[in-house]
CSV table of C-alpha atoms and ligand atoms in Angstrom, one decimal:
chain,number,residue,atom,x,y,z
A,25,MET,CA,7.4,-0.6,-16.0
A,26,ILE,CA,6.3,-4.3,-16.1
A,27,SER,CA,8.2,-5.5,-19.2
A,28,GLU,CA,7.1,-9.1,-19.6
A,29,ARG,CA,3.6,-10.3,-19.1
A,30,ALA,CA,4.1,-13.8,-17.8
A,31,THR,CA,1.1,-16.1,-17.4
A,32,ARG,CA,0.8,-18.3,-14.3
A,33,VAL,CA,-1.5,-21.2,-14.0
A,34,ILE,CA,-3.0,-21.8,-10.6
A,35,SER,CA,-4.5,-25.3,-9.9
A,36,PRO,CA,-7.2,-25.9,-7.3
A,37,ALA,CA,-6.0,-26.8,-3.8
A,38,THR,CA,-7.5,-28.9,-1.1
A,39,ASN,CA,-6.0,-27.1,1.9
A,40,VAL,CA,-3.7,-24.4,3.1
A,41,SER,CA,-1.3,-24.9,6.0
A,42,GLY,CA,2.2,-23.9,7.2
A,43,THR,CA,4.1,-20.8,8.2
A,44,VAL,CA,4.5,-17.6,6.3
A,45,ARG,CA,7.3,-15.1,7.0
A,46,LEU,CA,6.3,-11.8,5.4
A,47,PRO,CA,8.4,-9.3,3.5
A,48,GLY,CA,8.6,-5.9,5.0
A,49,ASP,CA,5.6,-3.6,4.7
A,50,LYS,CA,5.5,-1.5,1.6
A,51,SER,CA,4.0,1.6,3.1
A,52,ILE,CA,6.5,1.6,6.0
A,53,SER,CA,9.5,0.8,3.8
A,54,HIS,CA,8.8,3.8,1.5
A,55,ARG,CA,8.5,6.1,4.5
A,56,TYR,CA,11.6,4.9,6.4
A,57,ALA,CA,13.7,5.2,3.1
A,58,MET,CA,12.5,8.8,2.5
A,59,LEU,CA,12.9,9.9,6.1
A,60,GLY,CA,16.2,8.1,6.4
A,61,ALA,CA,17.3,10.1,3.3
A,62,ILE,CA,16.5,13.5,4.9
A,63,ALA,CA,17.7,12.5,8.4
A,64,GLU,CA,21.2,13.2,9.8
A,65,GLY,CA,23.2,10.0,10.2
A,66,THR,CA,23.0,6.5,8.9
A,67,SER,CA,19.9,4.5,9.1
A,68,ALA,CA,19.8,0.7,9.0
A,69,LEU,CA,16.5,-0.9,7.9
A,70,GLU,CA,16.1,-4.7,8.3
A,71,ASN,CA,13.4,-6.6,6.4
A,72,PHE,CA,13.0,-3.8,3.9
A,73,SER,CA,10.2,-4.4,1.4
A,74,THR,CA,11.4,-6.7,-1.5
A,75,GLY,CA,8.7,-5.1,-3.8
A,76,ALA,CA,9.7,-3.2,-7.0
A,77,ASP,CA,7.8,-0.2,-5.7
A,78,CYS,CA,10.2,0.4,-2.8
A,79,GLY,CA,13.0,-0.2,-5.3
A,80,SER,CA,11.6,2.8,-7.2
A,81,THR,CA,11.8,4.9,-4.1
A,82,LEU,CA,15.4,3.9,-3.5
A,83,ARG,CA,16.4,4.6,-7.1
A,84,CYS,CA,14.8,8.0,-7.0
A,85,LEU,CA,16.7,8.8,-3.8
A,86,ARG,CA,20.0,7.7,-5.4
A,87,ALA,CA,19.3,10.2,-8.3
A,88,LEU,CA,18.8,12.8,-5.6
A,89,GLY,CA,22.3,12.2,-4.2
A,90,VAL,CA,21.4,9.8,-1.4
A,91,ASN,CA,23.9,7.0,-0.9
A,92,TRP,CA,22.5,3.7,0.2
A,93,THR,CA,23.5,0.0,0.1
A,94,ARG,CA,21.4,-3.0,0.1
A,95,GLU,CA,22.3,-6.5,1.1
A,96,ASN,CA,19.5,-9.0,1.0
A,97,ASN,CA,16.7,-7.2,2.8
A,98,ARG,CA,18.9,-4.9,4.9
A,99,VAL,CA,19.1,-1.4,3.5
A,100,VAL,CA,21.6,1.1,4.9
A,101,ILE,CA,20.8,4.8,4.1
A,102,HIS,CA,23.3,7.6,4.5
A,103,GLY,CA,21.1,10.6,5.3
A,104,ARG,CA,21.8,13.9,3.7
A,105,GLY,CA,20.1,16.1,6.3
A,106,SER,CA,17.4,18.2,4.8
A,107,LYS,CA,19.1,19.0,1.4
A,108,PHE,CA,19.0,16.7,-1.6
A,109,GLN,CA,21.3,17.1,-4.6
A,110,GLU,CA,19.7,18.5,-7.8
A,111,PRO,CA,19.0,15.5,-10.0
A,112,THR,CA,20.5,15.3,-13.5
A,113,GLN,CA,17.8,12.9,-14.7
A,114,ILE,CA,14.1,12.5,-14.7
A,115,LEU,CA,13.0,10.6,-11.5
A,116,ASP,CA,11.2,7.3,-12.6
A,117,CYS,CA,8.7,6.3,-10.0
A,118,GLY,CA,7.7,3.2,-12.0
A,119,ASN,CA,4.3,1.9,-10.9
A,120,SER,CA,4.5,3.5,-7.5
A,121,GLY,CA,1.9,6.1,-6.4
A,122,SER,CA,3.5,6.2,-2.9
A,123,THR,CA,6.8,7.2,-4.4
A,124,ILE,CA,5.5,10.0,-6.6
A,125,ARG,CA,3.1,11.5,-4.1
A,126,MET,CA,5.2,11.3,-0.9
A,127,LEU,CA,8.4,12.2,-2.6
A,128,SER,CA,6.7,15.3,-4.1
A,129,GLY,CA,6.2,16.5,-0.5
A,130,ILE,CA,10.0,16.4,0.1
A,131,LEU,CA,10.8,17.8,-3.4
A,132,ALA,CA,8.4,20.7,-2.8
A,133,GLY,CA,10.9,21.8,-0.1
A,134,GLN,CA,14.1,21.5,-2.2
A,135,GLU,CA,15.5,24.6,-4.0
A,136,PHE,CA,15.6,23.0,-7.5
A,137,LEU,CA,13.5,21.7,-10.3
A,138,SER,CA,12.8,18.0,-10.4
A,139,GLU,CA,10.7,16.0,-12.8
A,140,LEU,CA,8.9,12.7,-11.8
A,141,THR,CA,7.4,10.2,-14.2
A,142,GLY,CA,6.1,6.7,-14.1
A,143,ASP,CA,4.7,3.8,-16.1
A,144,ALA,CA,1.5,3.7,-18.1
A,145,SER,CA,-0.6,2.9,-15.0
A,146,LEU,CA,1.0,5.7,-12.8
A,147,SER,CA,0.6,8.1,-15.7
A,148,ARG,CA,-3.2,7.7,-15.5
A,149,ARG,CA,-3.4,8.4,-11.8
A,150,PRO,CA,-4.7,11.6,-10.2
A,151,MET,CA,-2.1,13.9,-8.7
A,152,ALA,CA,-4.1,17.1,-8.3
A,153,ARG,CA,-4.7,15.9,-4.7
A,154,VAL,CA,-1.1,16.5,-3.9
A,155,ILE,CA,-0.4,19.4,-6.3
A,156,LYS,CA,-3.1,21.6,-4.7
A,157,PRO,CA,-1.8,21.6,-1.1
A,158,LEU,CA,1.8,21.7,-2.1
A,159,GLU,CA,1.2,24.7,-4.3
A,160,MET,CA,-0.6,26.4,-1.4
A,161,MET,CA,2.6,25.9,0.6
A,162,GLY,CA,4.5,27.7,-2.1
A,163,ALA,CA,5.8,25.0,-4.6
A,164,LYS,CA,5.2,25.3,-8.3
A,165,ILE,CA,4.0,22.1,-9.9
A,166,ALA,CA,3.3,21.5,-13.6
A,167,ALA,CA,1.5,18.4,-14.5
A,168,SER,CA,0.0,16.7,-17.6
A,169,ASP,CA,-3.6,17.3,-18.6
A,170,GLY,CA,-6.0,16.7,-15.7
A,171,GLY,CA,-3.3,16.7,-13.1
A,172,ARG,CA,-1.5,13.5,-14.1
A,173,PRO,CA,2.2,12.6,-14.2
A,174,PRO,CA,4.8,13.7,-15.3
A,175,LEU,CA,5.1,16.3,-12.5
A,176,ARG,CA,7.7,19.1,-12.7
A,177,ILE,CA,8.2,20.5,-9.3
A,178,THR,CA,10.0,23.8,-8.6
A,179,GLY,CA,10.6,23.7,-4.8
A,180,GLY,CA,11.9,26.1,-2.3
A,181,ARG,CA,11.1,27.7,1.0
A,182,LEU,CA,7.5,26.7,2.0
A,183,ARG,CA,4.9,28.2,4.3
A,184,ALA,CA,2.8,26.2,6.7
A,185,ILE,CA,-0.9,25.5,5.8
A,186,ASP,CA,-4.0,24.5,7.5
A,187,TYR,CA,-5.5,21.9,5.1
A,188,ILE,CA,-8.7,19.9,5.2
A,189,MET,CA,-8.2,17.0,2.8
A,190,PRO,CA,-11.2,16.4,0.4
A,191,VAL,CA,-10.1,12.8,-0.3
A,192,ALA,CA,-9.1,10.3,2.4
A,193,SER,CA,-5.5,9.5,1.3
A,194,ALA,CA,-2.6,8.5,3.5
A,195,GLN,CA,-0.2,9.4,0.6
A,196,VAL,CA,-1.5,12.9,0.4
A,197,LYS,CA,-1.5,13.4,4.2
A,198,SER,CA,2.2,12.1,4.2
A,199,ALA,CA,3.2,14.4,1.3
A,200,ILE,CA,1.8,17.4,3.2
A,201,LEU,CA,3.5,16.4,6.5
A,202,PHE,CA,6.8,15.8,4.8
A,203,ALA,CA,6.5,19.2,3.1
A,204,GLY,CA,5.6,20.6,6.5
A,205,LEU,CA,9.1,19.8,7.7
A,206,PHE,CA,10.4,22.4,5.2
A,207,ALA,CA,7.8,25.1,6.0
A,208,ASP,CA,7.9,28.2,8.2
A,209,GLY,CA,5.4,27.6,10.9
A,210,GLU,CA,3.1,24.7,11.9
A,211,THR,CA,1.3,22.7,9.2
A,212,ARG,CA,-2.1,21.2,10.1
A,213,VAL,CA,-3.8,18.4,8.1
A,214,GLU,CA,-7.2,17.2,8.7
A,215,GLU,CA,-8.5,14.1,7.0
A,216,PRO,CA,-12.2,13.2,6.3
A,217,ILE,CA,-11.6,9.6,7.6
A,218,ARG,CA,-8.6,8.3,9.4
A,219,THR,CA,-6.1,6.7,7.2
A,220,ARG,CA,-3.0,4.7,8.0
A,221,ASP,CA,-0.7,6.6,10.3
A,222,HIS,CA,2.7,5.1,9.3
A,223,SER,CA,4.1,8.6,8.5
A,224,GLU,CA,3.1,10.0,11.9
A,225,LEU,CA,4.8,7.1,13.6
A,226,ALA,CA,7.8,7.2,11.3
A,227,LEU,CA,8.3,10.9,11.8
A,228,ARG,CA,8.3,10.3,15.6
A,229,ALA,CA,10.7,7.4,15.2
A,230,PHE,CA,13.1,9.7,13.4
A,231,GLY,CA,12.8,12.2,16.2
A,232,ALA,CA,10.3,14.7,14.9
A,233,GLU,CA,7.6,16.1,17.2
A,234,ILE,CA,4.1,15.4,15.8
A,235,LYS,CA,0.8,16.4,17.4
A,236,GLN,CA,-2.1,14.1,16.7
A,237,ALA,CA,-5.7,14.4,17.8
A,238,ARG,CA,-8.7,12.6,16.2
A,239,ASN,CA,-8.4,13.2,12.5
A,240,GLU,CA,-5.8,16.0,12.6
A,241,VAL,CA,-2.1,16.0,12.6
A,242,ARG,CA,0.3,18.9,13.1
A,243,VAL,CA,4.0,19.2,12.4
A,244,ALA,CA,6.3,22.2,12.9
A,245,GLY,CA,8.8,23.1,10.2
A,246,GLY,CA,12.5,23.2,10.6
A,247,GLN,CA,12.8,20.0,12.7
A,248,LYS,CA,15.9,17.9,12.3
A,249,LEU,CA,15.5,14.1,11.9
A,250,HIS,CA,17.9,11.6,13.3
A,251,ALA,CA,18.8,8.2,11.8
A,252,VAL,CA,17.2,5.0,13.1
A,253,GLU,CA,17.8,1.3,13.3
A,254,ALA,CA,14.6,-0.4,12.5
A,255,THR,CA,13.1,-3.7,11.4
A,256,VAL,CA,10.2,-3.2,9.1
A,257,PRO,CA,7.1,-5.2,10.2
A,258,GLY,CA,5.7,-7.8,7.8
A,259,ASP,CA,3.2,-6.5,5.2
A,260,LEU,CA,-0.4,-7.0,6.3
A,261,SER,CA,-1.7,-6.3,2.8
A,262,GLY,CA,0.5,-9.2,1.6
A,263,ALA,CA,-0.7,-11.4,4.5
A,264,ALA,CA,-4.2,-10.7,3.4
A,265,PHE,CA,-3.9,-13.1,0.5
A,266,PHE,CA,-2.8,-15.9,2.7
A,267,LEU,CA,-5.4,-15.2,5.4
A,268,CYS,CA,-8.1,-15.2,2.7
A,269,ALA,CA,-6.7,-18.4,1.3
A,270,ALA,CA,-6.9,-20.0,4.7
A,271,ALA,CA,-10.5,-18.7,5.1
A,272,LEU,CA,-11.4,-20.8,2.0
A,273,PHE,CA,-10.6,-24.2,3.6
A,274,PRO,CA,-12.3,-25.4,6.8
A,275,GLY,CA,-9.2,-27.5,7.7
A,276,SER,CA,-6.6,-24.8,7.1
A,277,GLN,CA,-3.9,-23.9,9.8
A,278,LEU,CA,-1.6,-21.0,9.0
A,279,THR,CA,1.0,-19.2,11.1
A,280,ILE,CA,2.2,-15.7,10.2
A,281,SER,CA,5.4,-15.0,12.1
A,282,ASN,CA,5.9,-11.2,11.8
A,283,LEU,CA,2.6,-9.6,11.0
A,284,GLY,CA,2.4,-5.8,11.1
A,285,MET,CA,-0.8,-5.0,13.1
A,286,ASN,CA,-0.9,-1.2,13.1
A,287,PRO,CA,-4.5,-0.5,14.3
A,288,THR,CA,-5.1,1.8,11.3
A,289,ARG,CA,-4.6,-1.3,9.0
A,290,SER,CA,-5.5,-4.3,11.1
A,291,PHE,CA,-9.3,-4.1,10.7
A,292,LEU,CA,-8.8,-6.9,8.2
A,293,LEU,CA,-8.3,-9.3,11.1
A,294,ASP,CA,-11.5,-8.3,12.8
A,295,LEU,CA,-13.4,-8.6,9.6
A,296,LEU,CA,-12.1,-12.1,8.8
A,297,ALA,CA,-12.7,-13.2,12.3
A,298,GLY,CA,-16.3,-11.9,12.0
A,299,MET,CA,-16.6,-13.9,8.8
A,300,GLY,CA,-15.6,-17.1,10.5
A,301,LEU,CA,-11.7,-17.4,10.3
A,302,ARG,CA,-10.4,-18.4,13.7
A,303,ILE,CA,-7.6,-15.9,14.5
A,304,SER,CA,-5.3,-15.8,17.5
A,305,VAL,CA,-2.5,-13.4,18.2
A,306,THR,CA,0.2,-15.4,20.2
A,307,GLN,CA,2.8,-12.7,20.5
A,308,ILE,CA,2.9,-8.9,20.1
A,309,GLU,CA,5.5,-6.2,20.4
A,310,GLU,CA,5.9,-2.6,19.5
A,311,ILE,CA,8.8,-1.5,17.3
A,312,HIS,CA,9.1,2.3,16.7
A,313,GLY,CA,5.4,2.7,17.4
A,314,GLU,CA,4.4,-0.1,15.0
A,315,LEU,CA,2.7,-3.3,16.4
A,316,VAL,CA,4.1,-6.6,15.2
A,317,GLY,CA,2.8,-10.0,16.2
A,318,VAL,CA,2.6,-13.7,15.5
A,319,VAL,CA,-0.8,-14.7,14.3
A,320,GLN,CA,-2.4,-18.1,13.8
A,321,ALA,CA,-5.4,-18.6,11.6
A,322,ALA,CA,-7.6,-21.6,11.2
A,323,GLY,CA,-10.4,-22.0,8.7
A,324,GLY,CA,-14.0,-22.7,9.7
A,325,GLU,CA,-17.1,-21.1,8.3
A,326,LEU,CA,-16.9,-18.4,5.7
A,327,ARG,CA,-19.7,-15.9,6.1
A,328,GLY,CA,-20.0,-12.7,4.2
A,329,GLY,CA,-20.6,-9.1,5.2
A,330,THR,CA,-20.7,-5.5,4.3
A,331,ILE,CA,-17.7,-3.2,3.9
A,332,GLN,CA,-18.5,0.5,4.0
A,333,THR,CA,-17.2,3.8,5.4
A,334,PRO,CA,-15.2,4.1,7.6
A,335,GLN,CA,-13.9,0.6,7.2
A,336,THR,CA,-13.4,1.0,3.5
A,337,ALA,CA,-10.4,3.3,4.1
A,338,MET,CA,-8.8,0.9,6.5
A,339,LEU,CA,-9.2,-2.0,4.1
A,340,ILE,CA,-8.5,-0.2,0.9
A,341,ASP,CA,-5.7,-2.5,-0.3
A,342,GLU,CA,-7.4,-5.7,0.9
A,343,ILE,CA,-10.8,-5.2,-0.8
A,344,PRO,CA,-9.7,-6.8,-4.1
A,345,VAL,CA,-8.9,-10.1,-2.4
A,346,LEU,CA,-12.0,-9.9,-0.1
A,347,ALA,CA,-14.1,-9.4,-3.2
A,348,ALA,CA,-12.3,-12.2,-5.0
A,349,ILE,CA,-13.3,-14.7,-2.3
A,350,ALA,CA,-16.8,-13.3,-1.9
A,351,PRO,CA,-18.6,-15.8,-4.2
A,352,TYR,CA,-17.4,-18.6,-1.8
A,353,THR,CA,-19.0,-17.0,1.3
A,354,THR,CA,-22.3,-18.3,2.5
A,355,ASN,CA,-24.1,-15.0,2.3
A,356,GLY,CA,-22.1,-12.8,0.0
A,357,VAL,CA,-20.2,-9.5,0.3
A,358,GLU,CA,-21.3,-6.0,-0.4
A,359,ILE,CA,-18.6,-3.2,-0.8
A,360,ARG,CA,-19.7,0.4,-0.6
A,361,ASP,CA,-18.0,3.8,-0.5
A,362,ALA,CA,-15.0,2.4,-2.3
A,363,ARG,CA,-14.8,4.8,-5.4
A,364,GLU,CA,-11.1,5.3,-4.7
A,365,LEU,CA,-10.5,1.7,-6.0
A,366,ARG,CA,-11.2,3.0,-9.5
A,367,VAL,CA,-8.0,5.1,-9.4
A,368,LYS,CA,-5.6,2.6,-8.0
A,369,GLU,CA,-2.9,0.7,-10.1
A,370,SER,CA,-5.9,-0.4,-12.2
A,371,ASP,CA,-9.7,0.2,-11.9
A,372,ARG,CA,-9.9,-2.4,-9.2
A,373,ILE,CA,-13.8,-2.5,-9.2
A,374,ALA,CA,-13.9,-3.2,-12.9
A,375,ALA,CA,-11.0,-5.7,-12.8
A,376,VAL,CA,-12.5,-7.7,-10.0
A,377,ALA,CA,-15.9,-7.8,-11.7
A,378,THR,CA,-14.4,-8.8,-15.1
A,379,ASN,CA,-12.3,-11.6,-13.6
A,380,LEU,CA,-15.1,-13.0,-11.4
A,381,ARG,CA,-17.5,-13.1,-14.3
A,382,ALA,CA,-14.9,-14.9,-16.4
A,383,MET,CA,-14.8,-17.5,-13.7
A,384,GLY,CA,-18.6,-17.9,-13.9
A,385,ALA,CA,-19.6,-15.7,-10.9
A,386,GLU,CA,-22.6,-13.4,-10.7
A,387,VAL,CA,-21.5,-9.9,-9.7
A,388,GLU,CA,-23.1,-6.5,-9.6
A,389,GLU,CA,-20.7,-3.7,-10.3
A,390,ARG,CA,-21.6,-0.3,-8.9
A,391,GLU,CA,-19.9,3.1,-9.2
A,392,ASP,CA,-18.5,2.9,-5.7
A,393,GLY,CA,-18.3,-0.8,-5.1
A,394,LEU,CA,-19.6,-4.3,-5.7
A,395,GLN,CA,-22.4,-6.6,-4.6
A,396,ILE,CA,-21.3,-10.2,-4.8
A,397,PRO,CA,-23.8,-13.0,-3.9
A,398,GLY,CA,-22.5,-15.9,-1.9
A,399,GLY,CA,-22.8,-19.7,-2.3
A,400,GLN,CA,-21.4,-19.6,-5.9
A,401,LYS,CA,-19.3,-22.2,-7.7
A,402,LEU,CA,-16.5,-20.9,-9.9
A,403,HIS,CA,-14.7,-22.5,-12.7
A,404,GLY,CA,-11.1,-22.0,-13.9
A,405,ALA,CA,-10.7,-19.5,-16.7
A,406,GLU,CA,-8.2,-17.2,-18.5
A,407,ILE,CA,-8.1,-14.0,-16.6
A,408,ASP,CA,-5.9,-10.9,-16.5
A,409,SER,CA,-4.0,-9.0,-13.8
A,410,PHE,CA,-4.6,-5.7,-15.6
A,411,ASP,CA,-0.9,-5.1,-14.7
A,412,ASP,CA,-2.0,-4.7,-11.1
A,413,HIS,CA,-0.2,-6.6,-8.4
A,414,ARG,CA,-3.1,-6.9,-6.1
A,415,ILE,CA,-5.4,-8.2,-8.8
A,416,ALA,CA,-2.8,-10.9,-9.8
A,417,MET,CA,-2.5,-12.1,-6.2
A,418,ALA,CA,-6.2,-11.8,-5.3
A,419,PHE,CA,-7.2,-14.1,-8.2
A,420,ALA,CA,-4.5,-16.6,-7.4
A,421,VAL,CA,-6.4,-17.1,-4.2
A,422,THR,CA,-9.8,-17.3,-6.0
A,423,ALA,CA,-8.3,-20.0,-8.2
A,424,LEU,CA,-7.6,-22.3,-5.2
A,425,ARG,CA,-11.3,-23.1,-4.9
A,426,ALA,CA,-12.3,-23.0,-8.5
A,427,ASP,CA,-13.1,-26.2,-10.6
A,428,GLY,CA,-10.1,-26.6,-12.9
A,429,PRO,CA,-7.0,-24.5,-13.5
A,430,THR,CA,-6.9,-20.7,-13.9
A,431,SER,CA,-4.4,-18.9,-16.1
A,432,ILE,CA,-3.5,-15.4,-14.9
A,433,ARG,CA,-2.0,-13.2,-17.6
A,434,GLY,CA,0.4,-10.6,-16.4
A,435,ALA,CA,0.7,-12.5,-13.0
A,436,ASP,CA,4.3,-11.2,-12.7
A,437,ALA,CA,2.8,-7.8,-11.6
A,438,ALA,CA,3.0,-9.3,-8.1
A,439,VAL,CA,6.7,-8.2,-8.1
A,440,ILE,CA,5.4,-4.7,-7.4
A,441,SER,CA,4.7,-5.5,-3.7
A,442,TYR,CA,5.5,-9.2,-3.2
A,443,PRO,CA,8.0,-10.9,-5.5
A,444,GLU,CA,8.0,-14.1,-3.4
A,445,PHE,CA,4.2,-14.4,-3.4
A,446,PHE,CA,3.7,-17.3,-5.8
A,447,ALA,CA,6.6,-19.4,-4.2
A,448,THR,CA,5.1,-18.8,-0.8
A,449,LEU,CA,1.6,-19.6,-2.0
A,450,ASP,CA,2.9,-22.9,-3.4
A,451,SER,CA,4.7,-23.7,-0.1
A,452,VAL,CA,1.4,-23.5,1.9
A,453,THR,CA,-1.1,-25.1,-0.5
A,454,THR,CA,-1.9,-28.8,-0.6
A,455,ARG,CA,-3.1,-30.0,-4.0
B,696,S3P,C1,-0.7,3.9,0.8
B,696,S3P,C2,-2.0,4.5,0.9
B,696,S3P,C3,-3.1,4.0,0.1
B,696,S3P,C4,-2.9,2.6,-0.4
B,696,S3P,C5,-1.5,2.5,-1.0
B,696,S3P,C6,-0.4,2.8,0.0
B,696,S3P,C7,0.4,4.5,1.6
B,696,S3P,O1,-3.3,4.9,-1.0
B,696,S3P,O2,-3.9,2.3,-1.3
B,696,S3P,O3,-1.3,1.2,-1.5
B,696,S3P,O4,1.4,3.9,1.8
B,696,S3P,O5,0.2,5.6,2.2
B,696,S3P,P1,-4.0,6.3,-0.9
B,696,S3P,O6,-3.2,7.2,0.0
B,696,S3P,O7,-4.1,6.8,-2.3
B,696,S3P,O8,-5.3,6.0,-0.3
């Protein structure tokens, strides 16, 4: 729960330059923590996400009998093997959709009843997408009206399923794969559009055998996982704010020292390069299947473009900031096939449209996206984060090129994925 709604004032900047070292990727941190918890042995995770969401995952794991310690960004997890301890309290997932959905997959395979809740935003988010396949596997899940949290999961022995997902969601795919570890037989998941494959790579890193072909993934039940030592790559979705800030200034020069560049996420780099940001990758390595590199970005032109299927799924968390800089592009940005944005931490289509209009922009809001003309001048305004971390950070970037200061109410929502965001932004902006 975000308790205080702090307002932050962002003044216009004249340039962006310097070096950013990113906190660990949120998606990968959740997965490493959950898999470390059901592995045998002790996992050591360096550069673990500093975001409150991954803190929610760690706290839920503690309530399930998993011992872990944290010192700065190093998290050491003592795996329990495949069995958790029955919780004596309700599991609070806070603001985190990843926690509630992916942990549900593991809890479906545990022989006890557990209850998962979250904050006001999480309580509005759709869970039927995980309830349905996990019930097909044999779990019993009660939810609030319309399939919303809280979830009461009665887990047990599961059976493998062959499931074609109606919604492209990496969280749902992961929940099914994690449940598949506890099922008799081989579970097969097919997704309509390829989503991030961090779970597949993490499962392999922890020693599981996974079969992957095109849009389908298979996992056999009963596999034992083994602890890992890993360094979490820097969060590309966090880097997106700085790359977009650099794109706003023709003289910008930015180095990102540890960027996670998993190909199912890194389309952002191609898109920004196509829009005119000069990007070069100066080093690249693979850690547990994940690509990590050093990236340099220099501002130039800022052209617009269209984002639509299948790119929408690969850019889903970056669309708010891409939309938030769209008025400054020369020819505008159109976003299509992005209906999922309406059921994220906030209705991100409505939030972007409301804030851009408050700053004087012309925007067309559509059911599944936005059409934002380019060549616009924006002014500072009082805007809102809608208690959504990505909206808070996206508009801190928009504010850098506006005339006059912008006040962002509820800007502290950034702690959900990137507590250091505003300090890092200050360190790379010239005013
Ligand atoms: C995530 C998947 C995406 C993304 C979210 C993190 C993940 O959600 O928006 O921030 O870690 O798997 P969906 O799976 O709902 O698309």
